[in-house]
Coordinates of C-alpha atoms and ligand atoms in Angstrom, one line a residue:
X1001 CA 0.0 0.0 0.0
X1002 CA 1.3 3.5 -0.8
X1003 CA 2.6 4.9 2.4
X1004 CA 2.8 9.1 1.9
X1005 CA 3.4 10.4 -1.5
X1006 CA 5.7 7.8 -2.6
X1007 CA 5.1 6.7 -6.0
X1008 CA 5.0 2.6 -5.7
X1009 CA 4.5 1.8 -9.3
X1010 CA 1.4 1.5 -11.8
X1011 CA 0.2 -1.8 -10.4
X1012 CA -0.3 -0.4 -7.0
X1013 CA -1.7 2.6 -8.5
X1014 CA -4.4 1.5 -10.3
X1015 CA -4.8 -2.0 -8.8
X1016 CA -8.9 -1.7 -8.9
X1017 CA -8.7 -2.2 -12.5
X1018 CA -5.5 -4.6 -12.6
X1019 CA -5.4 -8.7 -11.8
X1020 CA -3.8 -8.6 -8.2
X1021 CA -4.6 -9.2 -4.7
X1022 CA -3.7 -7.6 -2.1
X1023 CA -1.4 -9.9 -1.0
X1024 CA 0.3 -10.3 -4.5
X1025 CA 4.1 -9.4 -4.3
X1026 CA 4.6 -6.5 -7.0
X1027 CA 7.5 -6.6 -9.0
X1028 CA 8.0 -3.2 -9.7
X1029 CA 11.0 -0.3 -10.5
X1030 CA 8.5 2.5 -10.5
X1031 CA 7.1 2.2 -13.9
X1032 CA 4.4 4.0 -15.0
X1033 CA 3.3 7.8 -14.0
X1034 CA 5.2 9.5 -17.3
X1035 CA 4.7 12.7 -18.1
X1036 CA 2.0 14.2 -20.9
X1037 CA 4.0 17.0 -22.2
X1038 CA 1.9 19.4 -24.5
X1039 CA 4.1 20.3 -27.6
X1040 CA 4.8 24.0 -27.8
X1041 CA 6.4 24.9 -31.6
X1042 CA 5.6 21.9 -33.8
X1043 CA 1.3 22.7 -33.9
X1044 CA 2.4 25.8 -35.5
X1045 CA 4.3 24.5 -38.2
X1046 CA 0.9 22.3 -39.3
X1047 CA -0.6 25.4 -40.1
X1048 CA -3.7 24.6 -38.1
X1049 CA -5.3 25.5 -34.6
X1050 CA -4.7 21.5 -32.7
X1051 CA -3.5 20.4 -29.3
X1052 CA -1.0 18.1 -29.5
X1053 CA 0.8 16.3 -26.6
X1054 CA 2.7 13.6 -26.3
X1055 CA 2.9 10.5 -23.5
X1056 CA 6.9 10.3 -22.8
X1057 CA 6.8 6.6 -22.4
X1058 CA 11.0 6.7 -23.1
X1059 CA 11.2 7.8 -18.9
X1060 CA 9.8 4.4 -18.1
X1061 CA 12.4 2.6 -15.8
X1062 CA 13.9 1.0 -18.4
X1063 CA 13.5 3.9 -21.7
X1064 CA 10.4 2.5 -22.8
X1065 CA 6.4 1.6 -22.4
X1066 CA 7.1 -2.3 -22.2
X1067 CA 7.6 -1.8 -18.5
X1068 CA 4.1 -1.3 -18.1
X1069 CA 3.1 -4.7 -19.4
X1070 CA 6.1 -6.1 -17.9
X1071 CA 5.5 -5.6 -14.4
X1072 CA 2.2 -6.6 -14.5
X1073 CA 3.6 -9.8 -16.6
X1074 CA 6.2 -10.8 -14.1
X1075 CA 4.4 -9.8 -11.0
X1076 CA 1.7 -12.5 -12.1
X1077 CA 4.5 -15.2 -13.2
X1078 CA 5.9 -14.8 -9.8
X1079 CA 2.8 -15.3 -8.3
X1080 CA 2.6 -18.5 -10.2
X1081 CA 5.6 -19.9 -9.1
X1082 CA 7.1 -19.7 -12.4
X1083 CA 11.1 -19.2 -12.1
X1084 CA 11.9 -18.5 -15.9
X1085 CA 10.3 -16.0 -18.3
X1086 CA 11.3 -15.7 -22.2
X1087 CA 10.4 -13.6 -25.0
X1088 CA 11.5 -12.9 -28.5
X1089 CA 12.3 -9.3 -29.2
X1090 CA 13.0 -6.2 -31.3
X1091 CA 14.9 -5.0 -28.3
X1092 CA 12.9 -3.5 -25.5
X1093 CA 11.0 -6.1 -24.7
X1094 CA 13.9 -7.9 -24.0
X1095 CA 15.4 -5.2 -21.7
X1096 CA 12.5 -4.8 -19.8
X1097 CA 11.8 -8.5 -19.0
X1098 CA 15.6 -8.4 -18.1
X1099 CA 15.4 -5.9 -16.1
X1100 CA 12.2 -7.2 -14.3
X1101 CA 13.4 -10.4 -13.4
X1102 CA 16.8 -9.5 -12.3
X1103 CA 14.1 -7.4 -9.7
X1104 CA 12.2 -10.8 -9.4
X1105 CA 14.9 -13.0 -8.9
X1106 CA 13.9 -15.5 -11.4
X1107 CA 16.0 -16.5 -15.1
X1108 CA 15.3 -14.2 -18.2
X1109 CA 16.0 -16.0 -21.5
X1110 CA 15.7 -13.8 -24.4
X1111 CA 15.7 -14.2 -28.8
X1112 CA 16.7 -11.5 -30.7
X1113 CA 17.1 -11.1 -34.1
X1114 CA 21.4 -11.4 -35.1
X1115 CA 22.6 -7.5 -35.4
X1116 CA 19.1 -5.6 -36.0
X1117 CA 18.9 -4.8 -32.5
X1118 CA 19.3 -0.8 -31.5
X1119 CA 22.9 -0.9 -28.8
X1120 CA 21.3 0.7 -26.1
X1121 CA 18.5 -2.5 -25.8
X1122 CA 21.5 -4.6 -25.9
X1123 CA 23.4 -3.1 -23.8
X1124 CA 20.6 -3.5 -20.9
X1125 CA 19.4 -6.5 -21.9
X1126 CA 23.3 -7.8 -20.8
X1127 CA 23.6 -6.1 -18.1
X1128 CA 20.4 -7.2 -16.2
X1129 CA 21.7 -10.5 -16.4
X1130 CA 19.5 -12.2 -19.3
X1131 CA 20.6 -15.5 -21.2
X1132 CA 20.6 -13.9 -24.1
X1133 CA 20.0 -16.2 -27.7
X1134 CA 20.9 -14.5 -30.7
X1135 CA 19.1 -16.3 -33.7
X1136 CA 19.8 -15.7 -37.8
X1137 CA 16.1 -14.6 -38.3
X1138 CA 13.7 -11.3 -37.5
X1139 CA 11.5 -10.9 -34.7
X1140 CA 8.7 -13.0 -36.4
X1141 CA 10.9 -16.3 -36.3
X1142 CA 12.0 -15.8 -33.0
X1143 CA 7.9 -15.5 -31.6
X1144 CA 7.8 -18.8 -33.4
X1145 CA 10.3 -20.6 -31.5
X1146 CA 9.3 -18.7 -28.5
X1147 CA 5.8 -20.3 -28.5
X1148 CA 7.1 -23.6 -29.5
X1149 CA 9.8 -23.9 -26.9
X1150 CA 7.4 -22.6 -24.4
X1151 CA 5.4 -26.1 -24.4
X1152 CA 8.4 -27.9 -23.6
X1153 CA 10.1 -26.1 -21.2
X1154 CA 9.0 -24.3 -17.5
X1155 CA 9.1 -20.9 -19.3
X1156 CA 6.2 -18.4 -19.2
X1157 CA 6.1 -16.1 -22.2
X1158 CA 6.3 -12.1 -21.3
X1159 CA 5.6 -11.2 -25.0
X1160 CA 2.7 -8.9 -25.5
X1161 CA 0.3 -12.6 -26.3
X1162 CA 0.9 -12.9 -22.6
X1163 CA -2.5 -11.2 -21.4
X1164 CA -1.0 -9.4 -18.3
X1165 CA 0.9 -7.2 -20.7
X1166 CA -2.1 -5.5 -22.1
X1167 CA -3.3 -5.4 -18.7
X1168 CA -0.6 -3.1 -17.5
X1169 CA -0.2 -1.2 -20.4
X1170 CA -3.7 -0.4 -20.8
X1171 CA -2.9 2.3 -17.7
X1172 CA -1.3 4.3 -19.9
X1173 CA -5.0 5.2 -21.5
X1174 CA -6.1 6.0 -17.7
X1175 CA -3.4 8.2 -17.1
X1176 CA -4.0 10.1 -19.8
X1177 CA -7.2 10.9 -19.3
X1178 CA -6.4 11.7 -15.7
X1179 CA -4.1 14.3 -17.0
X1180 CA -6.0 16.0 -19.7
X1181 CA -9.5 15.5 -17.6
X1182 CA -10.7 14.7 -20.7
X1183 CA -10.8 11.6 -23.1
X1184 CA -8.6 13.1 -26.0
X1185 CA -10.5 13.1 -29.9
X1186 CA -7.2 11.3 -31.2
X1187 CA -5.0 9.0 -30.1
X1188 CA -1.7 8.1 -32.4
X1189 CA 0.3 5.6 -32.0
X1190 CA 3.1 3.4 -33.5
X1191 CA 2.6 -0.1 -34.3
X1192 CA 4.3 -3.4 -34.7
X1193 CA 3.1 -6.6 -33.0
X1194 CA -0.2 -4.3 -32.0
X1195 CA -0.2 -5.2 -28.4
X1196 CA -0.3 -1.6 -27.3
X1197 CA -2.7 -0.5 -29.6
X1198 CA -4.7 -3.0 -28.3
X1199 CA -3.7 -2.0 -25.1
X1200 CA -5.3 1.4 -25.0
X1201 CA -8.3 0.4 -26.6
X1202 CA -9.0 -1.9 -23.4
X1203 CA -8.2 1.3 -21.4
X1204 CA -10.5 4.1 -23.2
X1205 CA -13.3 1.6 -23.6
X1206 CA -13.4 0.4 -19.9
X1207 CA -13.3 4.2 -18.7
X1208 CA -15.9 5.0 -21.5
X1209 CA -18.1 2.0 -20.6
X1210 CA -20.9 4.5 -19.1
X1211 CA -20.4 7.8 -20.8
X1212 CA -19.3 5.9 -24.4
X1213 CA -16.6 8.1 -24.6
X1214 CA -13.4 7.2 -26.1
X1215 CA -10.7 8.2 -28.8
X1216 CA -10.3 7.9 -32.2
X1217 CA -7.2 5.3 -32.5
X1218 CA -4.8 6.1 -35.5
X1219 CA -1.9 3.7 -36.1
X1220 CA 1.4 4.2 -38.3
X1221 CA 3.5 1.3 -39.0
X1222 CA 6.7 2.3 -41.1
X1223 CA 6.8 1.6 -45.0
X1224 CA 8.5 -1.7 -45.2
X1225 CA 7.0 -3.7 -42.6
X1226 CA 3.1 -3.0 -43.1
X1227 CA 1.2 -5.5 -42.7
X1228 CA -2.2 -4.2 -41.6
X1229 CA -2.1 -1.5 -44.7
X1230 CA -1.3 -4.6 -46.6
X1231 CA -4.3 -6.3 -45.0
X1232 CA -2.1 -9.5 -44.5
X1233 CA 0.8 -10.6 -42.9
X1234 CA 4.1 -10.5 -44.5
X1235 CA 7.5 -12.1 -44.4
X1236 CA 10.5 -9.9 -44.9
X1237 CA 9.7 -6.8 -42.5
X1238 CA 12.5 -4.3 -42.8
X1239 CA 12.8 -0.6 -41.5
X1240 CA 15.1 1.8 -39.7
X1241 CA 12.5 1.8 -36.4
X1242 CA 13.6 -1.5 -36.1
X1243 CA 11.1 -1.4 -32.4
X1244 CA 8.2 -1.7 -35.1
X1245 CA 10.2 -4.3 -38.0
X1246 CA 7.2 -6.8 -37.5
X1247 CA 5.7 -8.7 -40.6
X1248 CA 3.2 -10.8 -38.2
X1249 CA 1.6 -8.9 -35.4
X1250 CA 0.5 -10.7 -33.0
X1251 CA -2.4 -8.6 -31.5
X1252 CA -3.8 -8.6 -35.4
X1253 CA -7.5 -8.9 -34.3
X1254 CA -7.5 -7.0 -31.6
X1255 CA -6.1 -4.0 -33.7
X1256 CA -8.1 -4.1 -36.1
X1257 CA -11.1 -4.2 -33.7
X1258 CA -9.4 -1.2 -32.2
X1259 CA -9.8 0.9 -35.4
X1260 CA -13.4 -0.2 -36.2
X1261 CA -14.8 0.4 -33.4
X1262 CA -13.1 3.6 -32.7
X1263 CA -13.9 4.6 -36.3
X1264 CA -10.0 5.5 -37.1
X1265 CA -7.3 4.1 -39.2
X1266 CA -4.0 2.6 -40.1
X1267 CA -0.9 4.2 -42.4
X1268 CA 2.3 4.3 -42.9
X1269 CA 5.2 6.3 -43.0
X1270 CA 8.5 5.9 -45.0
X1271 CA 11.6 5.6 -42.7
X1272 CA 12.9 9.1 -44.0
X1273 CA 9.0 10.4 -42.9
X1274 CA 10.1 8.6 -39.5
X1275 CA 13.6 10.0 -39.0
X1276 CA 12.2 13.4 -40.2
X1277 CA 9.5 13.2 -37.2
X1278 CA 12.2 12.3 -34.9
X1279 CA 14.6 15.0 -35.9
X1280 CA 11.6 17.6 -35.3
X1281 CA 10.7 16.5 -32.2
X1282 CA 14.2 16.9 -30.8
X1283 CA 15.3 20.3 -32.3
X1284 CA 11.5 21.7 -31.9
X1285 CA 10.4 20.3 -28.5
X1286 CA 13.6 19.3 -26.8
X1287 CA 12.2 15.6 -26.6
X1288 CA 14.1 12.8 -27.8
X1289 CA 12.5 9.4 -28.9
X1290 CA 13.3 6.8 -30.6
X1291 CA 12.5 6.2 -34.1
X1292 CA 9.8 3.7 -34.2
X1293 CA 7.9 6.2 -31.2
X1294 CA 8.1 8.9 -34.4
X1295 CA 6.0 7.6 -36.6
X1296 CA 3.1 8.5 -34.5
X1297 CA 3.7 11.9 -34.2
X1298 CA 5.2 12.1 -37.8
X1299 CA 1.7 10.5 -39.3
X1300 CA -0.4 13.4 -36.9
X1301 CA 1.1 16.0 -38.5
X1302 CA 0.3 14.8 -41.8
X1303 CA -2.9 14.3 -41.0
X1304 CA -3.7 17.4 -39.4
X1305 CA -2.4 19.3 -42.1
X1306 CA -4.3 17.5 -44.8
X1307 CA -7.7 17.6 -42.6
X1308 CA -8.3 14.1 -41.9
X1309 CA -7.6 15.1 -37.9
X1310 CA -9.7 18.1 -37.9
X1311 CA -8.5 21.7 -36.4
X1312 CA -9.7 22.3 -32.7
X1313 CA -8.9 18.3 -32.1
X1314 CA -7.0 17.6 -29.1
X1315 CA -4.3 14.9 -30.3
X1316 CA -2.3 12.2 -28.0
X1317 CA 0.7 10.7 -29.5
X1318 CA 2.7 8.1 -27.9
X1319 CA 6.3 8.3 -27.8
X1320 CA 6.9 4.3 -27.0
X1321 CA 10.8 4.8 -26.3
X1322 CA 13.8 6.9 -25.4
X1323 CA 15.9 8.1 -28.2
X1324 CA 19.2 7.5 -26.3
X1325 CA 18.1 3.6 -27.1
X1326 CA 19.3 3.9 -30.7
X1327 CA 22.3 5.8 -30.2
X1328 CA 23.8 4.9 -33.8
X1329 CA 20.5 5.8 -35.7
X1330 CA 20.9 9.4 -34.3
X1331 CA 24.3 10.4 -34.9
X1332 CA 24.3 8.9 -38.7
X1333 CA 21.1 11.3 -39.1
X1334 CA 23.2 14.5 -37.9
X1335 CA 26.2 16.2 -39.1
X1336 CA 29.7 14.8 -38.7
X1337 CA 31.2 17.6 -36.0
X1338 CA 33.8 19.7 -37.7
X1339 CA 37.2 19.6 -37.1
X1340 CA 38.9 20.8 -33.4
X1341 CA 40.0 23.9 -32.8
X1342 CA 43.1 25.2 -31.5
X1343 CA 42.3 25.6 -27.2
X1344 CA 42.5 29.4 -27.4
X1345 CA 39.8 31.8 -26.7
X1346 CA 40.3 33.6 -29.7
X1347 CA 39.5 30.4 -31.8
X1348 CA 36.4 29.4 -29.5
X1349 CA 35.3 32.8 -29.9
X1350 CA 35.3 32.4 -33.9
X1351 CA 33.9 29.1 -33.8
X1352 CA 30.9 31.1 -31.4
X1353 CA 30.7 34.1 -33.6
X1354 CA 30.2 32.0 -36.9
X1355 CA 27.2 30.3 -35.8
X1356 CA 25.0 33.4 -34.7
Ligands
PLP229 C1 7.4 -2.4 -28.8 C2 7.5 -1.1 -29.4 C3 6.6 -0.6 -30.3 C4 5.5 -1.4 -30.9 O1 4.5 -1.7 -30.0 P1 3.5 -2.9 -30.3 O2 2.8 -3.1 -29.1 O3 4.4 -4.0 -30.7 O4 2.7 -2.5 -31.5 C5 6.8 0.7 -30.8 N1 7.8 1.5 -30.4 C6 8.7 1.0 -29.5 C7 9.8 1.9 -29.0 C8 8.6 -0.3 -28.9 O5 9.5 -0.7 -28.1

């Protein structure tokens, strides 16, 4: 129980709506209780009268939203007496359940896909301890196995088909409403396996059950791994948000139910669209995110500006991870620092004077 003002994590926070007892040990770092930070200089440059803001999901304890559904997902594997977890990954899933069950105590093993994993997800996923089994496939082939291994082996899954994950990322919907005190008209989100589309969708709706209130849910996947603007799965994913380089979502129905119901939509957004996004929101806002959390705020503005999100909307994008994840992506997209200068105040001055 929360004792003062001390923030004890999302489970303990909203744990009317959430799967636990109150004698269920909480596996938690904090997660949870990000901020929703209203942009300031990029609604101008649409050239129409909006609200946007944006839910920083990169200050999660680990730099991205997967914590949400991971606490709640180890927390209930715990409870279980389950001693393992695995998951196959794109990268944060992978630091996160790494992360989670160094807290827990228990044995991470996780798949990710040889080399098209951003350094900073590495980097954590190591250093919290996981087995960590690199396979010569995407993230598609390495659910596959997950699954498969799963039958044979005292493992509980921690991907996003575990249902405990949407059950703790669905808070991310309640907090935002808390914040605005109001339901937003949009909400814009990246997507990949779908999960946290889904996600949200469970949120708004079980807030909305009396009033009927909810968002319209709008979902950009990037260019070359589209599958629900295909209208099928497909095999060779590929993109330079490498969080959303899914061919075969696994929350497929569920997504799609999301838009119906909600009466929104799915596009997509080339990488350079992506990286464009992600460059604007870090020289405009001061907010860096990662590339895949981009394309939601990338395929806002273009939809404000050609009218499909109409002016006066109040808009939600969610920024699913911290740019410092993909360290390599970032400096290849800015411009190689010049050459050093002499140690001199005279030549620092120069340097100084020939940029204002
Ligand atoms: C996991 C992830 C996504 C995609 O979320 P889904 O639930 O798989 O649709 C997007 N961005 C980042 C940074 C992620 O880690």
């Amino acid at each position: 129980m929360a004792t003062g003002n001390r923030y004890l994590g999302l489970i303990d926070k909203y744990r009317d709506v959430l799967p636990v007892s109150d004698s269920t040990r909480l596996i938690s770092i904090g997660e949870g209780n990000t901020p929703l930070i209203k942009l300031e200089n990029i609604p101008a440059l649409t050239g129409k009268n909006v609200d946007i803001y944006v839910k920083y999901e990169g200050l999660n304890p680990t730099g991205s939203f997967k914590d949400r559904g991971m606490t709640m997902a180890v927390t209930k594997a715990v409870e279980e007496g389950s001693k393992a977890i695995i998951c196959a990954s794109t990268g944060n899933t992978s630091a996160s359940a790494a992360a989670y069950a160094a807290r827990a105590g228990i044995k991470a093993f996780v798949l990710i896909p040889e080399g098209k994993i951003a350094l900073g997800k590495l980097a954590q996923a190591m250093m919290h301890g996981a087995e960590i089994i690199q396979i010569k496939g995407n993230f598609d082939h390495g659910m596959q196995l997950v699954k498969e291994v799963a039958e044979h082996a005292p493992v509980t899954i921690v991907n996003s088909i575990n249902p405990y994950r949407i059950q703790g990322q669905k808070t991310a919907a309640y907090e935002i409403v808390e914040a605005l005190g109001k339901v937003p008209d949009y909400h814009c989100l990246p997507v990949g396996n779908a999960g946290n589309i889904t996600a949200h969708w469970l949120g708004y709706t079980e807030m909305g059950k009396t009033s009927g209130e909810h968002p319209i849910m709008a979902g950009y996947q990037a260019a070359g791994a589209a599958p629900f603007l295909k209208g099928e799965m497909i095999d060779d994913p590929e993109t330079v948000a490498t969080a959303i380089r899914i061919g075969r979502p696994q929350s497929w129905d569920q997504a799609w139910a999301a838009q119906k119901e909600s009466g929104g939509w799915f596009d997509l957004l080339s990488d350079e669209e992506i990286l464009a996004a992600q460059k604007l929101l870090s020289e405009q806002e001061g907010i860096f995110c990662e590339p895949a959390s981009a394309a939601s705020v990338g395929g806002a503005i273009r939809d404000i500006k050609n009218g499909k999100i109409p002016e006066g909307s109040t808009i939600v994008c969610t920024l699913t991870g911290h740019g410092l994840k993909d360290p390599d992506t970032a400096i290849s997209q800015c411009a190689i620092n010049p050459k050093a200068i002499d140690a001199s105040l005279d030549a620092v001055k120069a340097a100084i004077l020939d940029k204002l």
